[in-house]
């Protein structure tokens, strides 16, 4: 594995939430690069206050502590970096990927064999049928104590990748059938979680290094555009103060989604979005 800043990997058989753990570590002054991986979470957190559940030992449940020197307006790119690293890591398994450029070039993108994986803006990993393969949850803490020791303020980015669960639709609660998928389902056989973890740690290094450079941030946005399954789709954007419908037409160099609606193109910021979904 190339030299990676993600070498401090803390493993847990069972923990409430790897995001919660790293936020506490960040408050105590832990540096960038600490990784928490769990076999099982008893209170895994999802977006919008939801829970994130998976049977013990089946999926990859991981959080990373980042302290990027970033303008507040660019902090959403931390989640993009982790989502793209996951696409790279899955591509390196040889099962599929978006065909992105592989960040700073230290990891190879997928050759697109078999089971392409893309990103539903802003950061869900989905298969070609739009079924969710992974979710990303960034949590931040801008309290002054968080930046102790001269470190920039932390962002904890957690990702849950469906590796060996579900094994099929029958494994899922009825409301998720047809909406979620695992690498095992795409590969039609068990997938090695440890290999995926090694790939992800390797891919995180160049992807998160890109956060610190203007050209790197543009690359993250370009690669998000290349991987993004939302472009060309009719979407409804639910914001905190209302919603609107339109067609997703692109992604700006800053990583914002462009949505054309009633002859006007609006730029949608990830942090503002409650939900983007296909228009019904
Ligand atoms: C989503 O709702 O799509 C985001 C899910 C994020 C789940 C991961 S699993 C590892 C990390 N720890 C958590 O408590 N949540 C994230």
Short mmCIF file of N, CA and C and ligand atoms in Angstrom, two decimals, residues 16-20 36 38 41 43-48 50-53 60-63 123-124 132 134-139 156-161, ligand 1:
data_model
loop_
_atom_site.label_atom_id
_atom_site.label_comp_id
_atom_site.label_asym_id
_atom_site.label_seq_id
_atom_site.Cartn_x
_atom_site.Cartn_y
_atom_site.Cartn_z
N UNK A 16 -21.26 1.74 19.41
CA UNK A 16 -22.53 2.38 19.06
C UNK A 16 -22.47 2.96 17.65
N UNK A 17 -21.46 3.82 17.41
CA UNK A 17 -21.33 4.45 16.10
C UNK A 17 -19.88 4.89 15.90
N UNK A 18 -19.30 4.53 14.79
CA UNK A 18 -17.91 4.95 14.52
C UNK A 18 -17.84 6.47 14.33
N UNK A 19 -18.90 7.08 13.80
CA UNK A 19 -18.91 8.54 13.69
C UNK A 19 -18.88 9.19 15.07
N UNK A 20 -19.72 8.68 15.97
CA UNK A 20 -19.76 9.22 17.34
C UNK A 20 -18.39 9.09 17.98
N UNK A 36 -11.86 4.62 12.14
CA UNK A 36 -12.56 3.67 13.01
C UNK A 36 -13.36 2.71 12.12
N UNK A 38 -15.84 -0.86 12.31
CA UNK A 38 -16.60 -1.72 13.23
C UNK A 38 -17.18 -2.91 12.49
N UNK A 41 -22.46 -2.00 14.54
CA UNK A 41 -22.82 -0.77 15.26
C UNK A 41 -24.18 -0.98 15.91
N UNK A 43 -25.83 1.64 17.29
CA UNK A 43 -26.60 2.88 17.06
C UNK A 43 -26.01 3.62 15.86
N UNK A 44 -25.86 2.88 14.76
CA UNK A 44 -25.29 3.48 13.55
C UNK A 44 -26.17 4.63 13.06
N UNK A 45 -25.53 5.69 12.65
CA UNK A 45 -26.26 6.90 12.27
C UNK A 45 -26.33 7.03 10.76
N UNK A 46 -27.52 7.37 10.26
CA UNK A 46 -27.70 7.68 8.86
C UNK A 46 -28.03 9.15 8.69
N UNK A 47 -28.21 9.57 7.47
CA UNK A 47 -28.55 10.97 7.20
C UNK A 47 -29.97 11.26 7.71
N UNK A 48 -30.23 12.53 7.92
CA UNK A 48 -31.55 13.03 8.31
C UNK A 48 -32.06 12.35 9.57
N UNK A 50 -31.76 9.39 10.55
CA UNK A 50 -32.17 7.98 10.45
C UNK A 50 -31.10 7.10 11.10
N UNK A 51 -31.45 5.82 11.31
CA UNK A 51 -30.44 4.88 11.79
C UNK A 51 -29.85 4.14 10.59
N UNK A 52 -28.69 3.53 10.81
CA UNK A 52 -28.03 2.75 9.75
C UNK A 52 -27.73 1.39 10.33
N UNK A 53 -28.36 0.38 9.76
CA UNK A 53 -28.26 -0.94 10.36
C UNK A 53 -27.71 -1.96 9.40
N UNK A 60 -19.01 -3.11 5.41
CA UNK A 60 -17.92 -2.24 5.83
C UNK A 60 -18.51 -0.99 6.46
N UNK A 61 -18.21 -0.79 7.73
CA UNK A 61 -18.72 0.35 8.51
C UNK A 61 -17.51 1.11 8.99
N UNK A 62 -17.29 2.28 8.44
CA UNK A 62 -16.01 2.96 8.66
C UNK A 62 -16.21 4.46 8.75
N UNK A 63 -15.41 5.10 9.60
CA UNK A 63 -15.38 6.56 9.65
C UNK A 63 -13.93 7.03 9.61
N UNK A 123 -23.96 12.10 -2.49
CA UNK A 123 -22.95 11.11 -2.09
C UNK A 123 -23.47 9.73 -1.74
N UNK A 124 -24.56 9.29 -2.34
CA UNK A 124 -24.95 7.88 -2.19
C UNK A 124 -24.30 7.09 -3.31
N UNK A 132 -29.34 1.49 -3.78
CA UNK A 132 -28.31 2.06 -2.91
C UNK A 132 -27.33 0.99 -2.44
N UNK A 134 -24.21 2.18 -0.88
CA UNK A 134 -23.49 2.75 0.26
C UNK A 134 -24.03 4.14 0.55
N UNK A 135 -23.90 4.53 1.82
CA UNK A 135 -24.29 5.88 2.22
C UNK A 135 -23.15 6.55 2.96
N UNK A 136 -23.08 7.85 2.81
CA UNK A 136 -22.01 8.63 3.44
C UNK A 136 -22.66 9.67 4.37
N UNK A 137 -22.13 9.78 5.56
CA UNK A 137 -22.63 10.77 6.51
C UNK A 137 -21.45 11.57 7.07
N UNK A 138 -21.44 12.87 6.76
CA UNK A 138 -20.40 13.75 7.31
C UNK A 138 -20.97 14.48 8.51
N UNK A 139 -20.20 14.51 9.57
CA UNK A 139 -20.60 15.26 10.77
C UNK A 139 -19.42 16.12 11.18
N UNK A 156 -15.86 14.51 10.44
CA UNK A 156 -15.86 13.04 10.49
C UNK A 156 -16.75 12.57 9.36
N UNK A 157 -16.19 11.77 8.48
CA UNK A 157 -16.98 11.24 7.37
C UNK A 157 -17.11 9.73 7.55
N UNK A 158 -18.34 9.29 7.70
CA UNK A 158 -18.60 7.86 7.87
C UNK A 158 -19.21 7.29 6.61
N UNK A 159 -18.86 6.05 6.33
CA UNK A 159 -19.45 5.38 5.16
C UNK A 159 -19.84 3.96 5.55
N UNK A 160 -21.01 3.58 5.12
CA UNK A 160 -21.46 2.21 5.28
C UNK A 160 -21.62 1.62 3.89
N UNK A 161 -20.83 0.60 3.58
CA UNK A 161 -20.91 -0.04 2.25
C UNK A 161 -21.53 -1.42 2.43
C1 LIG B 1 -26.89 7.47 4.90
O1 LIG B 1 -27.91 7.67 5.58
O2 LIG B 1 -26.95 7.23 3.70
C2 LIG B 1 -25.52 7.56 5.55
C3 LIG B 1 -25.17 6.30 6.29
C4 LIG B 1 -23.80 6.34 6.94
C5 LIG B 1 -23.53 5.10 7.74
C6 LIG B 1 -22.12 5.03 8.24
S1 LIG B 1 -21.70 3.43 8.87
C7 LIG B 1 -20.22 4.05 9.54
C8 LIG B 1 -20.50 5.43 10.07
N1 LIG B 1 -20.93 5.40 11.45
C9 LIG B 1 -22.20 5.79 11.58
O3 LIG B 1 -22.82 5.83 12.66
N2 LIG B 1 -22.71 6.12 10.39
C10 LIG B 1 -21.72 5.99 9.34
#
